[in-house]
mmCIF file of C-alpha atoms and ligand atoms in Angstrom:
data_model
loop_
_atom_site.group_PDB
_atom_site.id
_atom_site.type_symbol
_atom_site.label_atom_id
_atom_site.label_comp_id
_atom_site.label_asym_id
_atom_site.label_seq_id
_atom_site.Cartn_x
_atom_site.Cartn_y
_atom_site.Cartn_z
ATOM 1 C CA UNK A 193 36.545 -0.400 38.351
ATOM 2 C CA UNK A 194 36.990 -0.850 34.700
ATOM 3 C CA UNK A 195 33.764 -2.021 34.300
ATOM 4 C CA UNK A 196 32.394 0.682 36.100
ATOM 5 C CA UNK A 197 33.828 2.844 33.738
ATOM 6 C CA UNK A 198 32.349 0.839 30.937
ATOM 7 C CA UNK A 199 29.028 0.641 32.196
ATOM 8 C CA UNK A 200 28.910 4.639 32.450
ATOM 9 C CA UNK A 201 30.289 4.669 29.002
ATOM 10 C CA UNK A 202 27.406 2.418 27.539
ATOM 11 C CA UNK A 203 24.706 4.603 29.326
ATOM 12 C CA UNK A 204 26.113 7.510 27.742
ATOM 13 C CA UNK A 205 26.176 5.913 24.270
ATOM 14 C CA UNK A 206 22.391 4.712 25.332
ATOM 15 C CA UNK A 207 20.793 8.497 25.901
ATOM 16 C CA UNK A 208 23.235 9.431 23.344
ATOM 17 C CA UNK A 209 21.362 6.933 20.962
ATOM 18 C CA UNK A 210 18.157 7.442 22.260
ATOM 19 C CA UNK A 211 18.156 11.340 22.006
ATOM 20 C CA UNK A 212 19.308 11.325 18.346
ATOM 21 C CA UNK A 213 16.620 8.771 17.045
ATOM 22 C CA UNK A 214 13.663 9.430 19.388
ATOM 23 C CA UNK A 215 10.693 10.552 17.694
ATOM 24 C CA UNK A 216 7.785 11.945 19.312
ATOM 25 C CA UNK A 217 4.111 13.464 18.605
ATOM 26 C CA UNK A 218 6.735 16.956 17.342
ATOM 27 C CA UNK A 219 7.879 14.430 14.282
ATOM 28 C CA UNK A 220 4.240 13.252 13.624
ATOM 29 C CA UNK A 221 3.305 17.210 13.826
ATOM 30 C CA UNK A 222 6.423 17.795 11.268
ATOM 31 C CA UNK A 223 4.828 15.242 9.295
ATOM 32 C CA UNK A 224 1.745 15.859 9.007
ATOM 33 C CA UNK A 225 2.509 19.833 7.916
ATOM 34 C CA UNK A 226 5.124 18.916 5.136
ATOM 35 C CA UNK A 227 2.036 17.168 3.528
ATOM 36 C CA UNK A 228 -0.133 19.846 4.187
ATOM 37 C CA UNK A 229 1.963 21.828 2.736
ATOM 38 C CA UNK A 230 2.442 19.651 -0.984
ATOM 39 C CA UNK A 231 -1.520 19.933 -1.176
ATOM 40 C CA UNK A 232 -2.149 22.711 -3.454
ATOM 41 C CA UNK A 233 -5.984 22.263 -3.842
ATOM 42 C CA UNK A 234 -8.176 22.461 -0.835
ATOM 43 C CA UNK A 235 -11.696 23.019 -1.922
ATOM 44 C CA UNK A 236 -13.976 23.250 1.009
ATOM 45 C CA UNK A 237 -10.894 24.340 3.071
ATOM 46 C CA UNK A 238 -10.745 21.373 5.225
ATOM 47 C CA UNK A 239 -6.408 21.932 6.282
ATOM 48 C CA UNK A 240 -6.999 25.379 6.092
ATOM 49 C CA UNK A 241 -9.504 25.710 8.809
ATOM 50 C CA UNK A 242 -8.999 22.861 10.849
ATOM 51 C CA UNK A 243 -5.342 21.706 10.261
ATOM 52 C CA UNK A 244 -4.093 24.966 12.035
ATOM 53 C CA UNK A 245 -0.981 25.195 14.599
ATOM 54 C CA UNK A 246 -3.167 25.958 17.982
ATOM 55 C CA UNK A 247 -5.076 22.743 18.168
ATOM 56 C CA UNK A 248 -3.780 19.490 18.687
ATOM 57 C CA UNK A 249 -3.311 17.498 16.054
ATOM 58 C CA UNK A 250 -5.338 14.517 17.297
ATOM 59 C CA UNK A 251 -8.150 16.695 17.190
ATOM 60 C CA UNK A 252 -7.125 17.431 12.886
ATOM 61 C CA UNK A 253 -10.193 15.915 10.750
ATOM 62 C CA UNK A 254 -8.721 12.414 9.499
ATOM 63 C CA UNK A 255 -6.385 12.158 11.774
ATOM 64 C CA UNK A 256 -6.709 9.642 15.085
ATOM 65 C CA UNK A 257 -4.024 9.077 17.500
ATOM 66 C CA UNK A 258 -3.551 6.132 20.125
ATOM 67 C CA UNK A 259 -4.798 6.381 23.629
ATOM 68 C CA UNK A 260 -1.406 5.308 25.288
ATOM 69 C CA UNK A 261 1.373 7.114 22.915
ATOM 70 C CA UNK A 262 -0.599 10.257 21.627
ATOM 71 C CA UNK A 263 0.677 9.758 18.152
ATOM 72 C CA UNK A 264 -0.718 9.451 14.928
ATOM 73 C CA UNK A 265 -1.889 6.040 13.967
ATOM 74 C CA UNK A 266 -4.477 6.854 11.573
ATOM 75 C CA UNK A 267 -4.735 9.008 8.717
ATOM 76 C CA UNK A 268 -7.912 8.679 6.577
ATOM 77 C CA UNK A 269 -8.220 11.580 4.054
ATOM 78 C CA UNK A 270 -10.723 9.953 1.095
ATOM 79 C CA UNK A 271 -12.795 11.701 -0.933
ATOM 80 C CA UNK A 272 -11.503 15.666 0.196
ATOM 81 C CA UNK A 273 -10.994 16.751 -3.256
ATOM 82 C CA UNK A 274 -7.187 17.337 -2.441
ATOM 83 C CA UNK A 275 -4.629 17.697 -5.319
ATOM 84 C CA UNK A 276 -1.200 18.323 -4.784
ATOM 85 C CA UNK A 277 1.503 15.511 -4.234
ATOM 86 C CA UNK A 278 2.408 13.082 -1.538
ATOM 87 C CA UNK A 279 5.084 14.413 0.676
ATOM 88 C CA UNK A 280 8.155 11.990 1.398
ATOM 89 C CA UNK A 281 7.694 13.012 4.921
ATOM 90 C CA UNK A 282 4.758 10.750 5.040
ATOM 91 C CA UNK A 283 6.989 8.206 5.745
ATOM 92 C CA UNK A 284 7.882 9.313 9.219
ATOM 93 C CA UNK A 285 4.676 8.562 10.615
ATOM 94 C CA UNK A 286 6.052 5.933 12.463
ATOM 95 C CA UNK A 287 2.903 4.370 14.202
ATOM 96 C CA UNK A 288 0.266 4.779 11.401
ATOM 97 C CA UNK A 289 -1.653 1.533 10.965
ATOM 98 C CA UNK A 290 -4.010 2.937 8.217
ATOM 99 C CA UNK A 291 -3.528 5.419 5.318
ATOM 100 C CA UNK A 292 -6.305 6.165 3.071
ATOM 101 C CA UNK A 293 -6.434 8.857 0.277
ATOM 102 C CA UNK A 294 -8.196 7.702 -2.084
ATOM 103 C CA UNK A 295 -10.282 9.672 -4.033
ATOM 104 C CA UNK A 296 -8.755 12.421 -4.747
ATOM 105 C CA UNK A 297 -6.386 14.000 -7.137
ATOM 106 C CA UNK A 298 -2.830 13.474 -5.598
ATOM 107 C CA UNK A 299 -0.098 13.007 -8.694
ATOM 108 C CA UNK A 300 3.472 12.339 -8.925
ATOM 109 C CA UNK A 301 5.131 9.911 -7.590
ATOM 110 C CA UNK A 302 4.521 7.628 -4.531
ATOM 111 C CA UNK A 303 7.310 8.280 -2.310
ATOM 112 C CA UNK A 304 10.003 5.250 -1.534
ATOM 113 C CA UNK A 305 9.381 6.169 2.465
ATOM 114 C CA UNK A 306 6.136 4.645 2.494
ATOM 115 C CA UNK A 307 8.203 1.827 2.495
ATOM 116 C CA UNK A 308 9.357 2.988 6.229
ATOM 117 C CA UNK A 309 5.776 3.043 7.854
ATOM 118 C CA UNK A 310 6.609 -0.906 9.052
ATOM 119 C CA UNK A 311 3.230 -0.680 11.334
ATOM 120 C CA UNK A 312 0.609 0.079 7.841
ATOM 121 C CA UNK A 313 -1.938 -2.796 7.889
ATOM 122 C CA UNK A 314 -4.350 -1.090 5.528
ATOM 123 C CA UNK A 315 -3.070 1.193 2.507
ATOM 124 C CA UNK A 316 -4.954 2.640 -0.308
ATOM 125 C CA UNK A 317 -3.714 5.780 -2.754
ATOM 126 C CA UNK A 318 -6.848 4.527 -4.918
ATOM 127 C CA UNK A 319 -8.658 6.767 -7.113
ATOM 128 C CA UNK A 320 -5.780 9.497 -7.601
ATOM 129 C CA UNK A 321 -3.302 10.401 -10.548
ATOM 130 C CA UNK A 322 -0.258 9.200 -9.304
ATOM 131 C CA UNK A 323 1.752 8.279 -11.822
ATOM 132 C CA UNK A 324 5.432 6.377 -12.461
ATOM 133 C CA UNK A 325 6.336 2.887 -11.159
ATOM 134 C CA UNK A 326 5.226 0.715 -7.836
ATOM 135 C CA UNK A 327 7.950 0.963 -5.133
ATOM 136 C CA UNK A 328 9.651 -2.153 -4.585
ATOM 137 C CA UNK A 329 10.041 -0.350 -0.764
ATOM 138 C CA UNK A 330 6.295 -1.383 -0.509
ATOM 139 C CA UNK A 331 8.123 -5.012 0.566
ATOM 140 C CA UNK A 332 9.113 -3.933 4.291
ATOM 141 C CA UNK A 333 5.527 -3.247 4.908
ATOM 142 C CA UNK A 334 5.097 -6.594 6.895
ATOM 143 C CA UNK A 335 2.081 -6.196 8.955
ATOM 144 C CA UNK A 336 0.404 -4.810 5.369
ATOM 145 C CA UNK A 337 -2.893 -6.763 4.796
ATOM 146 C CA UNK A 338 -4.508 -4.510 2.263
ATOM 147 C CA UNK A 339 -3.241 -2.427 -0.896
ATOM 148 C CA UNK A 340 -5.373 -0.540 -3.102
ATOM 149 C CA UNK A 341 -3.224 1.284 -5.764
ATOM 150 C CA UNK A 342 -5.827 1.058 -8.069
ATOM 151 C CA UNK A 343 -7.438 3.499 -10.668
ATOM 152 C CA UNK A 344 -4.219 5.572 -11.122
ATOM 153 C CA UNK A 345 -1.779 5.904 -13.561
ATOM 154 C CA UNK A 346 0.788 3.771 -12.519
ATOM 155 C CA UNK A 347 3.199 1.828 -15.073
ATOM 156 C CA UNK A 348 5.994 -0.869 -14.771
ATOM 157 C CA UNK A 349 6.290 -4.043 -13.618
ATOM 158 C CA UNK A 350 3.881 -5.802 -10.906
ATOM 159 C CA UNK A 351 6.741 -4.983 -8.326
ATOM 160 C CA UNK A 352 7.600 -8.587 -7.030
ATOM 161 C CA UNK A 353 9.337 -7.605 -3.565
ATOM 162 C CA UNK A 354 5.140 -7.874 -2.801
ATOM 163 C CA UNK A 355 5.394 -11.124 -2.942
ATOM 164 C CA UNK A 356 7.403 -10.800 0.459
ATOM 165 C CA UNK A 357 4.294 -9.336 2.348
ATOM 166 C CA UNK A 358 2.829 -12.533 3.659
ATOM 167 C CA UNK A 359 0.036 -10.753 6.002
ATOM 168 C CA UNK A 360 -1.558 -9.105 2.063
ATOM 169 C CA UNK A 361 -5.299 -10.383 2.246
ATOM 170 C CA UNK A 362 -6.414 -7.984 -0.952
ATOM 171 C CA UNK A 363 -3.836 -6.603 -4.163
ATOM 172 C CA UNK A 364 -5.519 -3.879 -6.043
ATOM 173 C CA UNK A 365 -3.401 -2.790 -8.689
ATOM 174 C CA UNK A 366 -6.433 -2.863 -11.428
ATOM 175 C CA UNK A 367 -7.404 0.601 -14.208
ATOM 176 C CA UNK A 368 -3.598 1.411 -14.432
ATOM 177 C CA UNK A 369 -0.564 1.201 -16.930
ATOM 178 C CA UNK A 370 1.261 -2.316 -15.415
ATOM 179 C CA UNK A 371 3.151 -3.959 -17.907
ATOM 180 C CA UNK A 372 5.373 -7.254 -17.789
ATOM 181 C CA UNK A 373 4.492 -10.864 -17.240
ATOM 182 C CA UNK A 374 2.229 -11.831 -14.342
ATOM 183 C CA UNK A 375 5.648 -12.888 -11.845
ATOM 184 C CA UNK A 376 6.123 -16.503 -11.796
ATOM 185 C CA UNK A 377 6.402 -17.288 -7.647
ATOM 186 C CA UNK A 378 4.165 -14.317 -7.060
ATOM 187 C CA UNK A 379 2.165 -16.944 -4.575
ATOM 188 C CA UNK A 380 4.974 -18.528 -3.190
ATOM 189 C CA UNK A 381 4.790 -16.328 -0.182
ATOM 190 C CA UNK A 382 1.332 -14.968 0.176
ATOM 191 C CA UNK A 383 -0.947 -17.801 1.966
ATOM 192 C CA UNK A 384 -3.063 -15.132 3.060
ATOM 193 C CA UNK A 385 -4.206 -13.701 -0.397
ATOM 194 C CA UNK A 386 -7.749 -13.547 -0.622
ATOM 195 C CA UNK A 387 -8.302 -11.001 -3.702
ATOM 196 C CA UNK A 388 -6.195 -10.121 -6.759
ATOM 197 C CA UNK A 389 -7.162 -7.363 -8.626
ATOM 198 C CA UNK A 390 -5.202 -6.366 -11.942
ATOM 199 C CA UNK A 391 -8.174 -5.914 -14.586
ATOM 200 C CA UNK A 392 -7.303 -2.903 -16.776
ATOM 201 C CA UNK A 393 -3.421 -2.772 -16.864
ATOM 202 C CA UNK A 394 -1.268 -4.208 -20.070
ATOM 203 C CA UNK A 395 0.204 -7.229 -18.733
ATOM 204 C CA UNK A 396 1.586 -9.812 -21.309
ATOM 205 C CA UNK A 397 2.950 -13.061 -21.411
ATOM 206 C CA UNK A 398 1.339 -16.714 -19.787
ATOM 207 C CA UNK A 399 -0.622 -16.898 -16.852
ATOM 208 C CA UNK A 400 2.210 -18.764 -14.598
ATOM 209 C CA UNK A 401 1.723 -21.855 -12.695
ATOM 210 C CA UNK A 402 1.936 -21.450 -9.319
ATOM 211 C CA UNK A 403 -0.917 -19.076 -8.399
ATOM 212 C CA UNK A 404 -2.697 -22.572 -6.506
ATOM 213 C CA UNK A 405 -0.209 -21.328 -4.046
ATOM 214 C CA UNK A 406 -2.408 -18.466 -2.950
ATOM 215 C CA UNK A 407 -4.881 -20.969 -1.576
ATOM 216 C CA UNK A 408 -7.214 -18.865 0.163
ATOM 217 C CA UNK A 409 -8.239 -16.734 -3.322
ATOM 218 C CA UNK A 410 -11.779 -15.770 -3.840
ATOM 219 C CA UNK A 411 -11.234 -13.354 -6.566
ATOM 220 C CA UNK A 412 -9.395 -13.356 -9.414
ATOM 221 C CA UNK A 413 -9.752 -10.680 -11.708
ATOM 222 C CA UNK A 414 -7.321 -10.215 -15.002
ATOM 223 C CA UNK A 415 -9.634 -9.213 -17.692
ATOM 224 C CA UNK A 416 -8.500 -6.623 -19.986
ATOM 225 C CA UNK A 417 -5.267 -6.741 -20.250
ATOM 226 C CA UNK A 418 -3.048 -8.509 -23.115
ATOM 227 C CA UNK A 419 -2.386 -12.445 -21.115
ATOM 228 C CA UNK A 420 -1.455 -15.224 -23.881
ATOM 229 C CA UNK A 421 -1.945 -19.273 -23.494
ATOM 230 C CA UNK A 422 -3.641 -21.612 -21.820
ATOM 231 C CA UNK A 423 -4.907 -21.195 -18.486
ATOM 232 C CA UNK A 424 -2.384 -23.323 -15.910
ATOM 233 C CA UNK A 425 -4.300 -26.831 -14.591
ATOM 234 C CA UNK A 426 -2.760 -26.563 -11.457
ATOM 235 C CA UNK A 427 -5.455 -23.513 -10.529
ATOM 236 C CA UNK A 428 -8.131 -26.208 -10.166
ATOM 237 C CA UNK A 429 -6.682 -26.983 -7.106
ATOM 238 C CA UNK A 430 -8.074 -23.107 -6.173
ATOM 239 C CA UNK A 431 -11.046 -24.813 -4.777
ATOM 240 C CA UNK A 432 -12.389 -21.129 -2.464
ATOM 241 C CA UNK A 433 -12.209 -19.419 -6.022
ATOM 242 C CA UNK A 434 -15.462 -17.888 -6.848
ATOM 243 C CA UNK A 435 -15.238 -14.994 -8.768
ATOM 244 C CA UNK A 436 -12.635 -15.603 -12.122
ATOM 245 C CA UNK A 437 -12.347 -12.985 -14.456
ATOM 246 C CA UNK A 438 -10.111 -13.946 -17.854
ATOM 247 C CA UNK A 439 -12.199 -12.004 -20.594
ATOM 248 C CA UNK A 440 -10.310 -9.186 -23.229
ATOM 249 C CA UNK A 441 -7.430 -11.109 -23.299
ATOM 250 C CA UNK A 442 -6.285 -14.292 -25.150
ATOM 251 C CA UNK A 443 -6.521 -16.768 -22.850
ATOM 252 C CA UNK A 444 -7.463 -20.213 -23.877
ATOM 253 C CA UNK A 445 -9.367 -22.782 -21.477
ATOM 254 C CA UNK A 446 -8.751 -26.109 -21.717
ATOM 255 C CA UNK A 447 -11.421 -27.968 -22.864
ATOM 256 C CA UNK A 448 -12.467 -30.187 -20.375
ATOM 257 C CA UNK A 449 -12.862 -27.459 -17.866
ATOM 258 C CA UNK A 450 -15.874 -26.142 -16.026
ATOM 259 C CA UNK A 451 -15.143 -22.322 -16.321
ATOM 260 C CA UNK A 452 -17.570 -20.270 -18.294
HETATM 261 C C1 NAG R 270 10.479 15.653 20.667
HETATM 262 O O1 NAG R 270 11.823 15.314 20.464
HETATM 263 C C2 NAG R 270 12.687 16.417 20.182
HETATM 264 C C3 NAG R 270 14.084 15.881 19.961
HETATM 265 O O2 NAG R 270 14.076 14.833 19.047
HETATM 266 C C4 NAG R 270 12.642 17.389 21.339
HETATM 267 O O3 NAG R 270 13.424 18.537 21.025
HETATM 268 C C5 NAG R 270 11.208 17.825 21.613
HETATM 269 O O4 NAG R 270 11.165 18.647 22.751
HETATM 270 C C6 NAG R 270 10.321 16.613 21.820
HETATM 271 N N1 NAG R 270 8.950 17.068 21.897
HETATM 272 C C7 NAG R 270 8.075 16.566 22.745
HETATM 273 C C8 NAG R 270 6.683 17.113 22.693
HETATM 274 O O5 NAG R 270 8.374 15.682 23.519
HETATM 275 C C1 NAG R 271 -11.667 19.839 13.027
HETATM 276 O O1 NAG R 271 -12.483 18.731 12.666
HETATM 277 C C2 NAG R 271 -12.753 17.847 13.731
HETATM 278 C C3 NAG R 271 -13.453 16.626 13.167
HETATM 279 O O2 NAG R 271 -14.534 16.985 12.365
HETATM 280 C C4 NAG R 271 -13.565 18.581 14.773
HETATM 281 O O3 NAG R 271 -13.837 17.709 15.863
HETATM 282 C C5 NAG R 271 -12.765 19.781 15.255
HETATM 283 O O4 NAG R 271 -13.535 20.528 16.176
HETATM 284 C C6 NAG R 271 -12.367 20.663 14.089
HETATM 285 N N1 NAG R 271 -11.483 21.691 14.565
HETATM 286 C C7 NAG R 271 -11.600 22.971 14.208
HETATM 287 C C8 NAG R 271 -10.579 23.891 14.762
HETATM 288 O O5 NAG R 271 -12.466 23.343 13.440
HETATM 289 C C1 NAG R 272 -15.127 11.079 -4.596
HETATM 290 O O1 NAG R 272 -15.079 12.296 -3.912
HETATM 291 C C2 NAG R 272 -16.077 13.230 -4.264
HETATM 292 C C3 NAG R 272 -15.838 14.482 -3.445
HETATM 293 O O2 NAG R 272 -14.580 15.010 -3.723
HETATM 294 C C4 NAG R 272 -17.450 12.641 -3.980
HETATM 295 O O3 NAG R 272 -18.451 13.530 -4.411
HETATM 296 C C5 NAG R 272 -17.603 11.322 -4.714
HETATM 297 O O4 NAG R 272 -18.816 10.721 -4.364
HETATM 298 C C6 NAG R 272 -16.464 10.395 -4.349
HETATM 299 N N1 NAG R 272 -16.534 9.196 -5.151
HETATM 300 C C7 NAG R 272 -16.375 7.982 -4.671
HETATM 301 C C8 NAG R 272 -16.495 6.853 -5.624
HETATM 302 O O5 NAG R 272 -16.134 7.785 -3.495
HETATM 303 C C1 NAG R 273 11.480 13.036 8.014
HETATM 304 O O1 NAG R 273 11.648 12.579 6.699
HETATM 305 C C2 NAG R 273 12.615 13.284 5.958
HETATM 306 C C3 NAG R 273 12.562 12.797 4.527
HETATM 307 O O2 NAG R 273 12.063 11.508 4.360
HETATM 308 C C4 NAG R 273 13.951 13.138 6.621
HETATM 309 O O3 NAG R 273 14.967 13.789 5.895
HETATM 310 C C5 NAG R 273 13.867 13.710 8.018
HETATM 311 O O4 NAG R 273 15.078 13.548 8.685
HETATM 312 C C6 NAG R 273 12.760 13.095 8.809
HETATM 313 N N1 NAG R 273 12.574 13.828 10.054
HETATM 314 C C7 NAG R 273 12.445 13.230 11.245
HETATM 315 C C8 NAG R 273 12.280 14.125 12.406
HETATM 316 O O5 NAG R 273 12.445 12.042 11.401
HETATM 317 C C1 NAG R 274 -6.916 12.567 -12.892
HETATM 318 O O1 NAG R 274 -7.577 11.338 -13.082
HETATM 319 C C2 NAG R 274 -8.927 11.468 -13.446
HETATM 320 C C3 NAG R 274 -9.553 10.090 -13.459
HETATM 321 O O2 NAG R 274 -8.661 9.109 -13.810
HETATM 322 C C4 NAG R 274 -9.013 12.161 -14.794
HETATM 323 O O3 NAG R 274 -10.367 12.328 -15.161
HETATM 324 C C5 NAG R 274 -8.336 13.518 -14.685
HETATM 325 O O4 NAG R 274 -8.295 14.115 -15.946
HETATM 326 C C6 NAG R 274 -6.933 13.393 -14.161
HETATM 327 N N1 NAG R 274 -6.398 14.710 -13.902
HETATM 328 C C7 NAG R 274 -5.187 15.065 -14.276
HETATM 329 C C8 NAG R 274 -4.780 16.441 -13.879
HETATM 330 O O5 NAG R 274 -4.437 14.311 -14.862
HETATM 331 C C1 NAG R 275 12.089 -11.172 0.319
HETATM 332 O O1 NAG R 275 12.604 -11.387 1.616
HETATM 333 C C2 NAG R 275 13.831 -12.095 1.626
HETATM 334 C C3 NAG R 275 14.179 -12.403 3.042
HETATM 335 O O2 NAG R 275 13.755 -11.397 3.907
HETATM 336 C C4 NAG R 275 14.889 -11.243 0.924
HETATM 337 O O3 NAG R 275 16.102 -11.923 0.904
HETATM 338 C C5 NAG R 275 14.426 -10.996 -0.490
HETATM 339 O O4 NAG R 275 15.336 -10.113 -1.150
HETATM 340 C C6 NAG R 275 13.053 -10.381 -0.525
HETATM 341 N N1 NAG R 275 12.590 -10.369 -1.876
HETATM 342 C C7 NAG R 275 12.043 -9.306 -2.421
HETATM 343 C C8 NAG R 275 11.616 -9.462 -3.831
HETATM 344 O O5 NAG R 275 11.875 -8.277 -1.809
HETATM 345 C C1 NAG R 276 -2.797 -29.488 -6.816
HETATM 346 O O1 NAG R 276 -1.793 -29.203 -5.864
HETATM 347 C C2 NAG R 276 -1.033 -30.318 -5.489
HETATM 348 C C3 NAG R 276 -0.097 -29.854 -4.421
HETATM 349 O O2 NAG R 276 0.449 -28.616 -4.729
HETATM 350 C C4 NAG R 276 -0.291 -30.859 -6.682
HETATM 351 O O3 NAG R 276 0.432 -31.990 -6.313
HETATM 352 C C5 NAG R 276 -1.289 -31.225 -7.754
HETATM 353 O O4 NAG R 276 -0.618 -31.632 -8.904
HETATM 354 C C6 NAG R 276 -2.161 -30.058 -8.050
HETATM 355 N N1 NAG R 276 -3.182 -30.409 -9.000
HETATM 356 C C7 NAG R 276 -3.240 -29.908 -10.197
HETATM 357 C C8 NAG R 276 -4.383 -30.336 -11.056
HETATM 358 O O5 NAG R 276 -2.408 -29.118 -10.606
HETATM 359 C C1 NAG R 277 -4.486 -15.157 -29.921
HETATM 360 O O1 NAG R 277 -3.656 -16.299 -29.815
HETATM 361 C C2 NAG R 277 -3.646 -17.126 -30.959
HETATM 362 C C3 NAG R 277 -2.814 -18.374 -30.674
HETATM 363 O O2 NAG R 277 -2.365 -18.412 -29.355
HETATM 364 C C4 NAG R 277 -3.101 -16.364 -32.144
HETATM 365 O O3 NAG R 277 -3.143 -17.150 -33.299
HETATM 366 C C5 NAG R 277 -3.944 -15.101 -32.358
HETATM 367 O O4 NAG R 277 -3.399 -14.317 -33.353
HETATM 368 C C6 NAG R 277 -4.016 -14.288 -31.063
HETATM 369 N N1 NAG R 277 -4.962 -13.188 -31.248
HETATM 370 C C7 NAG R 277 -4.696 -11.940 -30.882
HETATM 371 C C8 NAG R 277 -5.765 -10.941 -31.136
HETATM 372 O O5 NAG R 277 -3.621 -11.618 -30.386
#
């Protein structure tokens, strides 16, 4: 009997529970009009026209929903010639897989809740005006294999809670404000790391030892920026490295190396 009473009492917690944090296609619709609604140049009056309340808004340009769930797992927004900033609300997207708005001219910040979109395998703000420092939040995105933050006007520190996104195939952080030393350990975590991009930014300091960790990089690219020393020996052991860029900085090569 008392467990009877127990039971009941856990089911009630249970739809109690799931009421209060289900989210459904409404959030996604929520969502999707708080950013709308932050965009405050439209010029060919893409949201305007086809954004609007009466259709569905799997059938919104750039949007594409799942078959199963109905809700939004794709939002892909480049090139619209949208300025205005990114709402926070972004981040309640729950099942988006794929986020692109690059090209455009989105500025301000970008918003800590990105951090909450844990299912974002492909993320690129590229090609905008977004300005202030990288959120360290961008180190929950787990599934993450692709960021493109580049050509913006981002400043602070490479932030290093990326180093926790072991799935990251390509970091583009390159034609943007970054400052700091290159972080020692960067590699430790990312087998997976196929391209590093951070041409263009103002990072100082040595080139650490340790990126041989990233064993699967192809490109390297840290030209123009202000690096000091010698390059490390132990990237010789980078032996799927093709593509190396050092130059505008003052990097010295030892010697006896091959690089040109
Ligand atoms: C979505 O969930 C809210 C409660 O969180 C509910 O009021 C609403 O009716 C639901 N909408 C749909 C389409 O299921
Ligand atoms: C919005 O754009 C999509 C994709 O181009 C199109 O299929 C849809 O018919 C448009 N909806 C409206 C209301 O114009
Ligand atoms: C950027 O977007 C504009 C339209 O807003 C387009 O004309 C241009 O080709 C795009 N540039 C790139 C590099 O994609
Ligand atoms: C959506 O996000 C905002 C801000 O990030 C939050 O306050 C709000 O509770 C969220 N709404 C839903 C329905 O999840
Ligand atoms: C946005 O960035 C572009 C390219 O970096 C630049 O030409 C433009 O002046 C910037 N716009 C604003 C409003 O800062
Ligand atoms: C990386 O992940 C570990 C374990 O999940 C956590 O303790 C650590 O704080 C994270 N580091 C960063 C820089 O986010
Ligand atoms: C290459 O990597 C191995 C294992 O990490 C290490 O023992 C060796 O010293 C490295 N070689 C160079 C030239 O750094
Ligand atoms: C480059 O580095 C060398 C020694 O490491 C130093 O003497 C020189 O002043 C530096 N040049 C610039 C332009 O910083």
């Amino acid at each position: 009997m008392v467990s009877r009473t127990m039971i009941i009492a856990f089911l009630v917690l249970l739809m109690y529970l799931s009421v209060t944090n289900a989210s459904n296609i409404s959030t996604d619709e929520a969502s999707l009009l708080a950013f709308k609604a932050q965009i405050t140049s439209d010029p060919n009056g893409m949201l305007s026209k086809n954004w609007t309340k009466g259709t569905h808004i799997c059938k919104w340009i750039g949007i594409s929903c799942s078959k199963k769930h109905k809700r939004v797992t794709s939002l892909d927004l480049k090139s619209f010639g949208f300025r205005g900033s990114i709402a926070k609300e972004i981040g309640n997207l729950s099942f988006l897989n794929f986020l692109d708005i690059g090209n455009n001219s989105f500025h301000g910040q970008i918003p800590d809740e990105i951090g909450n979109l844990r299912r974002l395998n492909y993320l690129s703000l590229q090609m905008n005006n977004l300005t202030d420092q990288i959120p360290e939040s961008l180190g929950f995105l787990t599934r993450l294999q692709v960021l493109d933050l580049s050509e913006n006007d981002l400043f602070g520190n490479v932030p290093f809670s990326i180093s926790n996104v072991s799935s990251l195939k390509i970091i583009d952080l390159g034609f943007n404000r970054i400052s700091g030393n290159l972080p020692r350990g960067l590699c430790a975590r990312l087998p997976n790391l196929q391209g590093l991009f951070l041409s263009k930014n103002q990072l100082a300091g040595q080139i650490p030892s340790g990126l041989n960790q990233c064993t699967q990089l192809i490109y390297l690219s840290l030209s123009y920026n202000q690096l000091t020393g010698s390059l490390p020996r132990d990237m010789w052991n980078l032996t799927k490295l093709r593509e190396l860029y050092l130059g505008w900085n003052n990097i010295t090569v030892p010697s006896q190396s091959k690089v040109q």
